[in-house]
Coordinates of C-alpha atoms in Angstrom, one line a residue:
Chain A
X28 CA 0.0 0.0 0.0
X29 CA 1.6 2.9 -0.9
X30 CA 1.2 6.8 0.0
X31 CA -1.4 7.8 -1.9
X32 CA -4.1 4.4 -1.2
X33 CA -3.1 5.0 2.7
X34 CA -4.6 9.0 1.7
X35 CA -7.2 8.1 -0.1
X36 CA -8.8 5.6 2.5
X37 CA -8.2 8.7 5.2
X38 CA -10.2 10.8 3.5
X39 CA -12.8 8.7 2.3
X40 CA -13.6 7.8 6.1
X41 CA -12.1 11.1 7.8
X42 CA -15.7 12.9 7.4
X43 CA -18.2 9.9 8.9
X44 CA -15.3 9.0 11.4
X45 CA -15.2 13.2 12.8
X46 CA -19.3 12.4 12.4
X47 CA -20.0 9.6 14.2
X48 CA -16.4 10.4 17.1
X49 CA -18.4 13.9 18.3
X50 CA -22.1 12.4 18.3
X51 CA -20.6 9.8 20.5
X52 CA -18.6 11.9 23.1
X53 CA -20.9 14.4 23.0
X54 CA -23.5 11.6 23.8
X55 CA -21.2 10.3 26.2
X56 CA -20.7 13.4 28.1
X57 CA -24.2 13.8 28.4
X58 CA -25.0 16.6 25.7
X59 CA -28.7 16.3 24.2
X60 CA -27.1 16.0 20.9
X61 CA -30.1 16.5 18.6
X62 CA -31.1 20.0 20.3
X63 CA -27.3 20.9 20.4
X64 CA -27.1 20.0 17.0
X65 CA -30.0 21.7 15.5
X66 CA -29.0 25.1 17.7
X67 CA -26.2 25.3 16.1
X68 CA -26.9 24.3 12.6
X69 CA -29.6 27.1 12.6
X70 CA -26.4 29.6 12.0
X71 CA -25.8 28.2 8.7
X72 CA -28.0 29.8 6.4
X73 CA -27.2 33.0 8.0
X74 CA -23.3 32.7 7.3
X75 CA -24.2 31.5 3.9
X76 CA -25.9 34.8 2.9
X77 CA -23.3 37.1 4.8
X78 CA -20.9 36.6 2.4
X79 CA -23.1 37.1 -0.7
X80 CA -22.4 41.0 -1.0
X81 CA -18.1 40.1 -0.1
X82 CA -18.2 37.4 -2.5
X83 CA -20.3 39.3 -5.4
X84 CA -17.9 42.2 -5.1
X85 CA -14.9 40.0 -5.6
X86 CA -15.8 37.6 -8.0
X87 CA -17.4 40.5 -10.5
X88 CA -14.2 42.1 -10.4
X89 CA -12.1 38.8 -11.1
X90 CA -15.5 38.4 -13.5
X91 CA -14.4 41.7 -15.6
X92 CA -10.3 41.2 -15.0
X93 CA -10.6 37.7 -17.1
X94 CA -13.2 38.2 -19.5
X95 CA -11.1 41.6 -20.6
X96 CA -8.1 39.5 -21.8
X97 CA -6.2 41.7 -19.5
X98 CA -4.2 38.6 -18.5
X99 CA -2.8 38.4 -22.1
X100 CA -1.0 41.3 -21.7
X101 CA 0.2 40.5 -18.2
X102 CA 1.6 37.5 -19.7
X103 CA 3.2 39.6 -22.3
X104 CA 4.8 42.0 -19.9
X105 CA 6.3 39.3 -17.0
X106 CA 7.4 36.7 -20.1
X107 CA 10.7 38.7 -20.3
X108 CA 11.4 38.2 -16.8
X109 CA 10.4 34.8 -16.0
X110 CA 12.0 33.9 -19.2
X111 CA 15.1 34.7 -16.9
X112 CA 15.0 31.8 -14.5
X113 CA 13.6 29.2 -17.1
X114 CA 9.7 29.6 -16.2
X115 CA 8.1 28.4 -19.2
X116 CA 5.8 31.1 -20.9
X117 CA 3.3 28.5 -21.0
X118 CA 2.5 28.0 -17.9
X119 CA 2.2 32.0 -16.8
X120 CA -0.9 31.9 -17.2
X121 CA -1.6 29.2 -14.4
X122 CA 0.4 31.4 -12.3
X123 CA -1.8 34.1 -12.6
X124 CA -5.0 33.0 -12.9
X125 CA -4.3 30.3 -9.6
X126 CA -5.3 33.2 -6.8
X127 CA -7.7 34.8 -8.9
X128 CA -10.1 32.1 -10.1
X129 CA -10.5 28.4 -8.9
X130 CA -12.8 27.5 -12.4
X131 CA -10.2 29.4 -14.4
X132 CA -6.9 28.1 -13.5
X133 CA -8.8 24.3 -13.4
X134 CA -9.6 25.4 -17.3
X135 CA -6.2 26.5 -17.7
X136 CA -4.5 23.4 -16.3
X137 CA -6.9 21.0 -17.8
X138 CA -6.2 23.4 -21.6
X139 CA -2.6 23.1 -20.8
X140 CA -2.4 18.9 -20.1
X141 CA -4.4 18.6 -23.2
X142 CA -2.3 19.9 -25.3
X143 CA 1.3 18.5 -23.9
X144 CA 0.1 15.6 -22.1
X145 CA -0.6 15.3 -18.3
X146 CA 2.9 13.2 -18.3
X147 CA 4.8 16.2 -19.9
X148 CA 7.1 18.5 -17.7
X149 CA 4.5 21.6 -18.6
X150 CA 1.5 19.5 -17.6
X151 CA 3.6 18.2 -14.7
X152 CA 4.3 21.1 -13.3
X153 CA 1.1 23.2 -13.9
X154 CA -1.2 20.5 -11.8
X155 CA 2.0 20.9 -9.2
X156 CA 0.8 24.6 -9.3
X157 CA -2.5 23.6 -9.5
X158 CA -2.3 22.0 -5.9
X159 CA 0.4 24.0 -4.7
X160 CA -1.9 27.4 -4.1
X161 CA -5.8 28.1 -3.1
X162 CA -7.8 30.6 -4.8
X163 CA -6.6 33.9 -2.6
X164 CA -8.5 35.6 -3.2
X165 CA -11.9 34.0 -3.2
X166 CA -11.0 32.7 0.2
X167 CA -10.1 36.2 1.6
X168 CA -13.9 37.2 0.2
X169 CA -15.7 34.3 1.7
X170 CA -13.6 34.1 5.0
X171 CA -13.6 37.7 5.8
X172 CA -17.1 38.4 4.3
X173 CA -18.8 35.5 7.0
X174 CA -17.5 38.2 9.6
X175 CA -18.4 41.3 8.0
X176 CA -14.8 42.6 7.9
X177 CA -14.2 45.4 5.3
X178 CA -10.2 46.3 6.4
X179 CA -7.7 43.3 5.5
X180 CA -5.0 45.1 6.8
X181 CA -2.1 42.7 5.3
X182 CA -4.2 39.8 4.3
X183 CA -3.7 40.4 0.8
X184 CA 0.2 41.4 0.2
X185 CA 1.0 38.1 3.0
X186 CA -1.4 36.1 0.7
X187 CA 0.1 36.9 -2.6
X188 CA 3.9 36.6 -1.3
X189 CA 2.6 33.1 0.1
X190 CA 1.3 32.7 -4.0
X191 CA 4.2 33.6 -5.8
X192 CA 6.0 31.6 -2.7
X193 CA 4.1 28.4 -3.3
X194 CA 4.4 28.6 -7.6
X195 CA 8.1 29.1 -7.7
X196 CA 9.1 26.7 -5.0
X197 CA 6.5 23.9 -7.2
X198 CA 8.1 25.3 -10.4
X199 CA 12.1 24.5 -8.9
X200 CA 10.9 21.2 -7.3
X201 CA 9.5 20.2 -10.9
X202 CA 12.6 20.8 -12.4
X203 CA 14.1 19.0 -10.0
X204 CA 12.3 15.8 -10.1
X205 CA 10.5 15.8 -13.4
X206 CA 13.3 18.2 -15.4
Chain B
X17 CA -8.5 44.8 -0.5
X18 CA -9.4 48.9 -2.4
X19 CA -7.0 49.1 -4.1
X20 CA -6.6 45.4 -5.3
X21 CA -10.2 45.7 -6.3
X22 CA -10.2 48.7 -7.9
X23 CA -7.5 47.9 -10.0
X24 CA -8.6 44.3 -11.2
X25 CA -11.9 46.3 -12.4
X26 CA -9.7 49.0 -14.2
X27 CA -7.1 46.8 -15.8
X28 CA -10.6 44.9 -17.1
X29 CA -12.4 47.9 -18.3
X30 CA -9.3 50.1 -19.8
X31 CA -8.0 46.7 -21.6
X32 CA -11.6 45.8 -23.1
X33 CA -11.6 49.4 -24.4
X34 CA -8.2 49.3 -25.7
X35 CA -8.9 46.0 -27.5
X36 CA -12.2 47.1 -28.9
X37 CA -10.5 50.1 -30.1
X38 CA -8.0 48.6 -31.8
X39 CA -10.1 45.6 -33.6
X40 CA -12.7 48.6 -35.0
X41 CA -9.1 50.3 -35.7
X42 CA -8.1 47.3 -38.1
X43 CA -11.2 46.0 -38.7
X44 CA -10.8 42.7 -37.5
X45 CA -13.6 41.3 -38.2
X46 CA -14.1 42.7 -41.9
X47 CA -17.5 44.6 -41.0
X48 CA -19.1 45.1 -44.6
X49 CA -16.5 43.3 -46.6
X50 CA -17.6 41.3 -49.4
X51 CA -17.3 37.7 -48.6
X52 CA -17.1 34.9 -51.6
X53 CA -17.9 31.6 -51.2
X54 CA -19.9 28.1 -52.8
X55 CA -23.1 26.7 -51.2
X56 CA -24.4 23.7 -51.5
X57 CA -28.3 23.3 -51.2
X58 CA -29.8 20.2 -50.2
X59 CA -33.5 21.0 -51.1
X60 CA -35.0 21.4 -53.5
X61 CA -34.9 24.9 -54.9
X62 CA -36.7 27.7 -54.6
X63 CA -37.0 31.4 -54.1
X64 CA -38.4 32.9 -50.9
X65 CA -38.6 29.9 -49.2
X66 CA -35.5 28.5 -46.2
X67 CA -33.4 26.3 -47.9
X68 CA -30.8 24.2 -45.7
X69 CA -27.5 23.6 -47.0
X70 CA -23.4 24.0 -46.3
X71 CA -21.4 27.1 -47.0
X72 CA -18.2 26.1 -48.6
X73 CA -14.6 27.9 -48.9
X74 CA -11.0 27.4 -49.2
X75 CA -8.5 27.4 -45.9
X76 CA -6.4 29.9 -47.8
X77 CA -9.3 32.3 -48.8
X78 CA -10.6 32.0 -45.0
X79 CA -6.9 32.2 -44.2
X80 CA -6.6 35.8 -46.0
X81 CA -10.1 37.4 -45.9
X82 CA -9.6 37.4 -41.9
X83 CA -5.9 37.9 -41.7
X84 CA -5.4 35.1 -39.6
X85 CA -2.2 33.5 -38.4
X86 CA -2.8 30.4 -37.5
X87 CA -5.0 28.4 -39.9
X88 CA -4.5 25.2 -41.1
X89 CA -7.7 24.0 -42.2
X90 CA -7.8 23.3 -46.2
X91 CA -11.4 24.1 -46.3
X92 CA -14.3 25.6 -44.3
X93 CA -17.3 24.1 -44.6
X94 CA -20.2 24.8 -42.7
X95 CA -24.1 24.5 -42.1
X96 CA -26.2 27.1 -42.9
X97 CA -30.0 28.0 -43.9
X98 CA -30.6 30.6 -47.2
X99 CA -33.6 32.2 -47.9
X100 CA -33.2 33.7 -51.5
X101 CA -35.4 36.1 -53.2
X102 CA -35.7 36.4 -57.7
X103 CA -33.0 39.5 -57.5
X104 CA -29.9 37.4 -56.0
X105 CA -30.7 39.1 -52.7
X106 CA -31.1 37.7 -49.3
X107 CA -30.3 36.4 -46.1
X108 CA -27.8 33.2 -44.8
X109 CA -27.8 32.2 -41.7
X110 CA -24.3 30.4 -40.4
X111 CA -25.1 27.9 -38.0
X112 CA -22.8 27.7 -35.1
X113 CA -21.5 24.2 -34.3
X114 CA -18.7 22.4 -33.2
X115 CA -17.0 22.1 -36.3
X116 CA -17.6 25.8 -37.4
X117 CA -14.3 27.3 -37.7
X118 CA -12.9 29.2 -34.5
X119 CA -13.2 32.5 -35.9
X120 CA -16.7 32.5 -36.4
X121 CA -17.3 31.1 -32.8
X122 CA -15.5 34.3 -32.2
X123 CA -17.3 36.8 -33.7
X124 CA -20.9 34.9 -32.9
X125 CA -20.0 35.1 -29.3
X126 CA -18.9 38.5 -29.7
X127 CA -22.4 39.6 -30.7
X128 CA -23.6 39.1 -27.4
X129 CA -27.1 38.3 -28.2
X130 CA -28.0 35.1 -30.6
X131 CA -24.7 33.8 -30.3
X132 CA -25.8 30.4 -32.3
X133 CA -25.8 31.8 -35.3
X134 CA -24.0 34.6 -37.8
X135 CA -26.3 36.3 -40.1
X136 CA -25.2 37.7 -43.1
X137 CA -26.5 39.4 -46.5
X138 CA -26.6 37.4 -49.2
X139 CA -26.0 40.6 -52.2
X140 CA -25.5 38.2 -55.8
X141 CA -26.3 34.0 -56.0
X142 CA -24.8 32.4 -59.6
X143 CA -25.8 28.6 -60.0
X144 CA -22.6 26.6 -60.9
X145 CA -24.0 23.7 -61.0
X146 CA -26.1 21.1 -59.4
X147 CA -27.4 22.4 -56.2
X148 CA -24.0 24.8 -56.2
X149 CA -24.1 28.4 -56.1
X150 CA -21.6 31.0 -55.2
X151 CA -22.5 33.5 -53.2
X152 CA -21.2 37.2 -52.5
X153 CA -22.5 38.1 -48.7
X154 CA -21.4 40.5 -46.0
X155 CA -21.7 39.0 -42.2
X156 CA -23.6 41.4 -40.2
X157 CA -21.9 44.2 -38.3
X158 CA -19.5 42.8 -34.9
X159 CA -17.8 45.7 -33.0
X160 CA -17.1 46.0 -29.0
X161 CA -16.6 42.3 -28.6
X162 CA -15.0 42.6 -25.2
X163 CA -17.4 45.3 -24.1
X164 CA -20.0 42.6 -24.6
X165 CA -17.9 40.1 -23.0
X166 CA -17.5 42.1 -19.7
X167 CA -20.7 42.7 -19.5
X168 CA -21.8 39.6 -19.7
X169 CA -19.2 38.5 -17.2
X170 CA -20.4 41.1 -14.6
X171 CA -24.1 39.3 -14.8
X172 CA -22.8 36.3 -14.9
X173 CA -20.6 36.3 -12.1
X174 CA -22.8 38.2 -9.8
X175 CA -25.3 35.0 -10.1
X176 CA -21.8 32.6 -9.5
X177 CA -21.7 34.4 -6.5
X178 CA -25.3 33.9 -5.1
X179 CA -25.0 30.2 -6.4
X180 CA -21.8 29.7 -4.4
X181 CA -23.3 31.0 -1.7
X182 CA -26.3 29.6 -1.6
X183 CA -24.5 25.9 -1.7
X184 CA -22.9 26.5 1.1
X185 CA -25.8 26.3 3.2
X186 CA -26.3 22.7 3.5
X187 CA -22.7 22.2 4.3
X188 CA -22.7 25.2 6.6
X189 CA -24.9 24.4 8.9
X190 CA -24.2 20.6 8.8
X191 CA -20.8 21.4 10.1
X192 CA -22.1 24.0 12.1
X193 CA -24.7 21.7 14.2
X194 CA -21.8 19.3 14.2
X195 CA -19.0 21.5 15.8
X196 CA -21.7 22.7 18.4
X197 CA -22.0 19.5 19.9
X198 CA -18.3 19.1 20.1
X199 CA -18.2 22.5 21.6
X200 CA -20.7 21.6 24.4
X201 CA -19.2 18.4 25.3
X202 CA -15.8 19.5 25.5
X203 CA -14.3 18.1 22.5
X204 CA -13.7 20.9 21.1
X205 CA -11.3 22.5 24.2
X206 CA -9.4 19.0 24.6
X207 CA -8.6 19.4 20.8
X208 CA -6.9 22.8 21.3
X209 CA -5.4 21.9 24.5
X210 CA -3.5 19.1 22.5
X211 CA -2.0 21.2 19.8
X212 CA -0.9 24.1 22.2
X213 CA 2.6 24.2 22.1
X214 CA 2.1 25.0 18.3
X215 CA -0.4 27.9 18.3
X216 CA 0.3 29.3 21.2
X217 CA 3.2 30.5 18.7
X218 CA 1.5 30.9 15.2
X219 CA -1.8 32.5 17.4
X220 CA -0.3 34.4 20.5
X221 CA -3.5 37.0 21.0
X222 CA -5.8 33.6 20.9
X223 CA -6.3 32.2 24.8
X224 CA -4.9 28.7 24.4
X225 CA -8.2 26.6 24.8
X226 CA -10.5 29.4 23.3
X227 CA -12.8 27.1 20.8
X228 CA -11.5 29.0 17.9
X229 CA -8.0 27.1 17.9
X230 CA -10.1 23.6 17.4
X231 CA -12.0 25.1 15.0
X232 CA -8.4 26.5 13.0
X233 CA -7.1 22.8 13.7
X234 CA -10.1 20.9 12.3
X235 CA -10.4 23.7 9.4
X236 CA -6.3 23.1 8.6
X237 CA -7.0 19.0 8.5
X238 CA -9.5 19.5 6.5
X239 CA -7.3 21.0 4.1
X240 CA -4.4 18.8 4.5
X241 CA -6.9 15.6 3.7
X242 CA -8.4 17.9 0.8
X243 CA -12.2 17.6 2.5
X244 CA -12.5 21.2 1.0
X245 CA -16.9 20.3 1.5
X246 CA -15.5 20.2 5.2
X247 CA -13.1 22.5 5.5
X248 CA -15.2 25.7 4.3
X249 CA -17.7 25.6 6.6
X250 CA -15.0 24.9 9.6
X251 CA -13.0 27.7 8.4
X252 CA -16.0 30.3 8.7
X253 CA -16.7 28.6 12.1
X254 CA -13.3 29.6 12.9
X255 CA -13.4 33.2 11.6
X256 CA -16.6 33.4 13.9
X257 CA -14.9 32.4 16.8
X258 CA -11.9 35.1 16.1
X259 CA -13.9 37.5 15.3
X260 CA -15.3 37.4 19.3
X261 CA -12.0 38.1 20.5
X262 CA -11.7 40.9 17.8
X263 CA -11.9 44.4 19.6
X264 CA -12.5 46.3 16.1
X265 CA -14.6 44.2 14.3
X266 CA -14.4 45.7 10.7
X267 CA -10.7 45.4 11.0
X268 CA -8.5 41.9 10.7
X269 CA -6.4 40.7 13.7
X270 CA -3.2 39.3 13.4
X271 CA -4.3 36.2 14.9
X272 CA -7.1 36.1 11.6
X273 CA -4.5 37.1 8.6
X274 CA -2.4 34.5 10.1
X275 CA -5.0 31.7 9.8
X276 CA -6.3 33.0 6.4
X277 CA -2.7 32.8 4.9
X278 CA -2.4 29.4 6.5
X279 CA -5.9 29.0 4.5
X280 CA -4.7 30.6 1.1
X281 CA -1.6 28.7 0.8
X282 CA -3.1 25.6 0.6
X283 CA -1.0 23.1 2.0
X284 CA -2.4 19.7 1.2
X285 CA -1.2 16.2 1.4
X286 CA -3.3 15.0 -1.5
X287 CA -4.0 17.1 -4.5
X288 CA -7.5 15.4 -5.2
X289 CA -8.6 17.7 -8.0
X290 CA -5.6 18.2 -10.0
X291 CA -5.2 14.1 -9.2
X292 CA -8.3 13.3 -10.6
X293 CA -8.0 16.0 -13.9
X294 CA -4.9 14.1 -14.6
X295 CA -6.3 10.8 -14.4
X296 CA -8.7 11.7 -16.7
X297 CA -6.6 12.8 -19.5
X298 CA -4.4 9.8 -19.8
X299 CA -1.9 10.0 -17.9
X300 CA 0.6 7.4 -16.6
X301 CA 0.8 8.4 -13.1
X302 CA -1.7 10.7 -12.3
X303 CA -0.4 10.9 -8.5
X304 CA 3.1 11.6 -9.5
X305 CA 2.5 15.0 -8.6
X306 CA 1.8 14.4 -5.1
X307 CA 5.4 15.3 -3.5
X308 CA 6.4 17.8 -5.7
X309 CA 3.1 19.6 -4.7
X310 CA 3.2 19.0 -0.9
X311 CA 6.8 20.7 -1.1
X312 CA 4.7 23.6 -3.3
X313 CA 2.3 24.4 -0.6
X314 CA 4.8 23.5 2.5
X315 CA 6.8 26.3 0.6
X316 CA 3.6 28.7 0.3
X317 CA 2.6 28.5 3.8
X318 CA 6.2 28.6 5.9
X319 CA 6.5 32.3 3.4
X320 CA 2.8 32.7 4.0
X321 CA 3.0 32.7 8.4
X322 CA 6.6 34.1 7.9
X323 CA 5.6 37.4 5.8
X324 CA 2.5 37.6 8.2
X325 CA 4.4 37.7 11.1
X326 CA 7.1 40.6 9.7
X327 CA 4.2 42.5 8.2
X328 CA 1.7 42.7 11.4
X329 CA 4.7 44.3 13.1
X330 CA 4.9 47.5 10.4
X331 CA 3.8 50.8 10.7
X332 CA 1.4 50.7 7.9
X333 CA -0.7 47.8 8.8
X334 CA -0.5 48.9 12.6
X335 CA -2.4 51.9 11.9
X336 CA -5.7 50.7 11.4
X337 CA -5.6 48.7 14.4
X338 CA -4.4 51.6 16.5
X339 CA -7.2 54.2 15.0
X340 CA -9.2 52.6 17.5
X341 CA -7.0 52.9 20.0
X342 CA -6.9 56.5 19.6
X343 CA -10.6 57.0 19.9
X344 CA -10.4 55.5 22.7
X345 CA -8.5 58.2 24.2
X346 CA -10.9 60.6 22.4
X347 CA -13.3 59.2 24.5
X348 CA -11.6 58.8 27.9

């Protein structure tokens, strides 16, 4: 059994396992578990439309960025430079899009492996990217929006240092094992 | 988060003009240019009346009338419907379909309205043959492509947004109803008092058994087994819990950017959706990807908590936090 069976069987029975472990102890400790259960579950729907306003602000923006072709030229202007340490050009736009746009860098990443084959060092790496990052900024719209917080302070240049962070270090890994 | 915002809409808006600018500039998609081509009629015909058919032309003509670069097809060929009156004039309709040539998916889409079909006007019709005519026509007029395209982007995003929303419900308050009971029995306290010695260091401002650190821990191995159904809803349970021991609560605490960049950088131990896209396009080892992208995100988050740390500490980002602190003496 190797690495990725053993991870596979965690997470099929991690969720019923949490499940069944807290409706037990709770149980066990004497909490009415239904009522508790219900009380709090009654929070959900509230949460759920908190972050409607956060998340229709953020993703009409990314909304406007992507369907302008605005990445084009951004992938124009930083070719040059990541040109420097090897990056291929191809990939850029993965890089970009990742903290933007969960759909659009799966689109990209799927385009990409279609093209050069999944088993190709571009398609290798890109799904590397792929799982290397979250969407940024879609979490920093639904995380912050649940609380109603309007000043992020440093959330976003932390985030995106943590982004470019994550991209280069799966870009000089790929090299390194798949190069 | 202004600024950032503001600019992603301006880069959209300023490059969408600038491109539609441009393509009207060159005329890129030859509004009222005579366009030759063959059609072949399947019915019967007959003026007046819709006839079905195919449009024919060469690559090469295809290749020039629309200046294109990259065009390797030897000949278009394409369904349409005519409708043909005595004089040679009329109307032919170009269906779109998935072997319509890309450049005509591109200006249909770029219409904005109808985007099935490209209409043109049929100006002369010569018989050649049996059932073969050629035809002069000019496509109707396609300007402010991108224009179009942001607009419909803004409506269709805002209703992604609800959508997304809206889903979460379910999950939400599944998770919600869930961590309650582990909250009132205890669980939830035992959990945090087991990983102390590590946030007492990533999360100094949180109290050490506060429920919001078993929230963050359930949240972050959610994540790590890539439950992201789970891991959501546990997150937002977590940013509730913060936000109680947040004294200005339109304002992020330390203790939340740090958490959120934990969040953003996506450490995972399995990669289940770039696994399973790989899979599904052939390839040989779909998980080969699996170390390389748990160094990735180990990367991302150790530069993620690092740049947190340094950047709660300057001026700039102290400021808003210390506003309050001011008012307060207002007040006093």
């Amino acid at each position: 059994m190797n690495f990725k069976e053993i991870m596979n069987i965690i997470s099929v029975i991690a969720i019923p396992f949490v499940i069944f472990s807290f409706l037990f102890y709770g149980f066990f400790k004497k909490v009415k578990v239904y009522e508790s259960f219900v009380e709090g579950a009654k929070e959900g729907f509230n949460v759920a439309v908190r972050i409607i306003p956060y998340l229709v602000a953020m993703l009409v923006a990314i909304g406007i960025f992507r369907a302008s072709g605005a990445m084009d030229v951004f992938v124009a202007i930083l070719s040059p430079i990541t040109n420097l340490i090897g990056f291929p050009a191809e990939a850029l736009p993965m890089a970009l899009m990742r903290p933007l746009s969960g759909s659009g860098s799966l689109g990209i990443m799927t385009e990409i492996m279609k093209t050069h084959g999944p088993d190709s060092f571009l398609g290798l790496l890109v799904s590397t990217m792929y799982g290397s990052t979250e969407t940024t900024f879609y979490v920093l719209a639904v995380y912050f929006g649940s609380v109603n917080i309007r000043k992020t302070r440093h959330a976003v240049p932390a985030g995106v240092i943590s982004d470019i962070t994550g991209l280069l270090a799966g870009f000089f890994i790929c090299k390194l094992v798949f190069g | 988060m202004n600024y950032i915002w503001l600019a992603l809409i301006a880069i959209g808006i300023l490059t969408a003009i600038g491109t539609d600018i441009y393509e009207i500039s060159t005329n890129k998609y030859k509004n009222g240019v005579e366009f030759q081509a063959f059609v072949e009629i399947e019915d019967d015909f007959k003026f007046g009346t819709q006839l079905r058919g195919n449009i024919i032309a060469s690559g090469d003509y295809f290749k020039e009338f629309y200046s294109l670069k990259n065009f390797k097809v030897d000949s278009v060929k394409n369904e349409i419907t005519l409708n043909v009156n005595q004089d040679g004039k009329g109307v032919l309709i170009v269906k779109i379909g998935e072997t319509t040539p890309e450049f005509w998916k591109l200006m249909a889409k770029g219409k904005g309205v109808n985007t099935d079909k490209l209409i043109a006007n049929v100006f002369n019709l010569e018989k050649l043959g049996d059932g073969k005519y050629k035809v002069t026509l000019v496509f109707e007029k396609i300007s402010f492509v991108k224009m179009k395209q942001i607009l419909n982007a803004i409506i269709e995003y805002s209703d992604i947004a609800v959508k997304i929303a809206i889903g979460l419900i379910g999950v939400m308050a599944l998770w919600l109803g869930i961590m309650k009971i582990g909250e009132s029995a205890g669980l939830i306290n035992l959990l945090a008092r087991l990983v102390k010695p590590l946030t007492k260091r990533l999360f100094p401002d949180i109290p050490p058994e506060h429920p919001a650190i078993g929230a963050i821990i359930m949240n972050i191995s959610a994540n790590m087994l890539g439950l992201g159904n789970a891991a959501t809803p546990l997150g937002l349970k977590a940013m509730e819990e913060l936000q109680k021991l947040n004294p200005k609560k339109d304002t992020a605490s330390d203790s939340m950017i740090t958490f959120l960049v934990i969040n953003t950088s996506g450490m995972t131990l399995i990669p289940a959706t770039a696994i399973a896209v790989r899979a599904a396009l052939g390839s040989g080892d779909p998980a080969a990807i699996i170390s390389t992208t748990i160094v990735g995100g180990f990367a991302a988050t150790i530069a993620g908590i690092t740049s947190a740390k340094i950047l709660q500490r300057l001026k700039i980002f102290r400021k808003e936090l210390e506003e309050k602190e001011n008012q307060k003496e207002v007040q006093g």
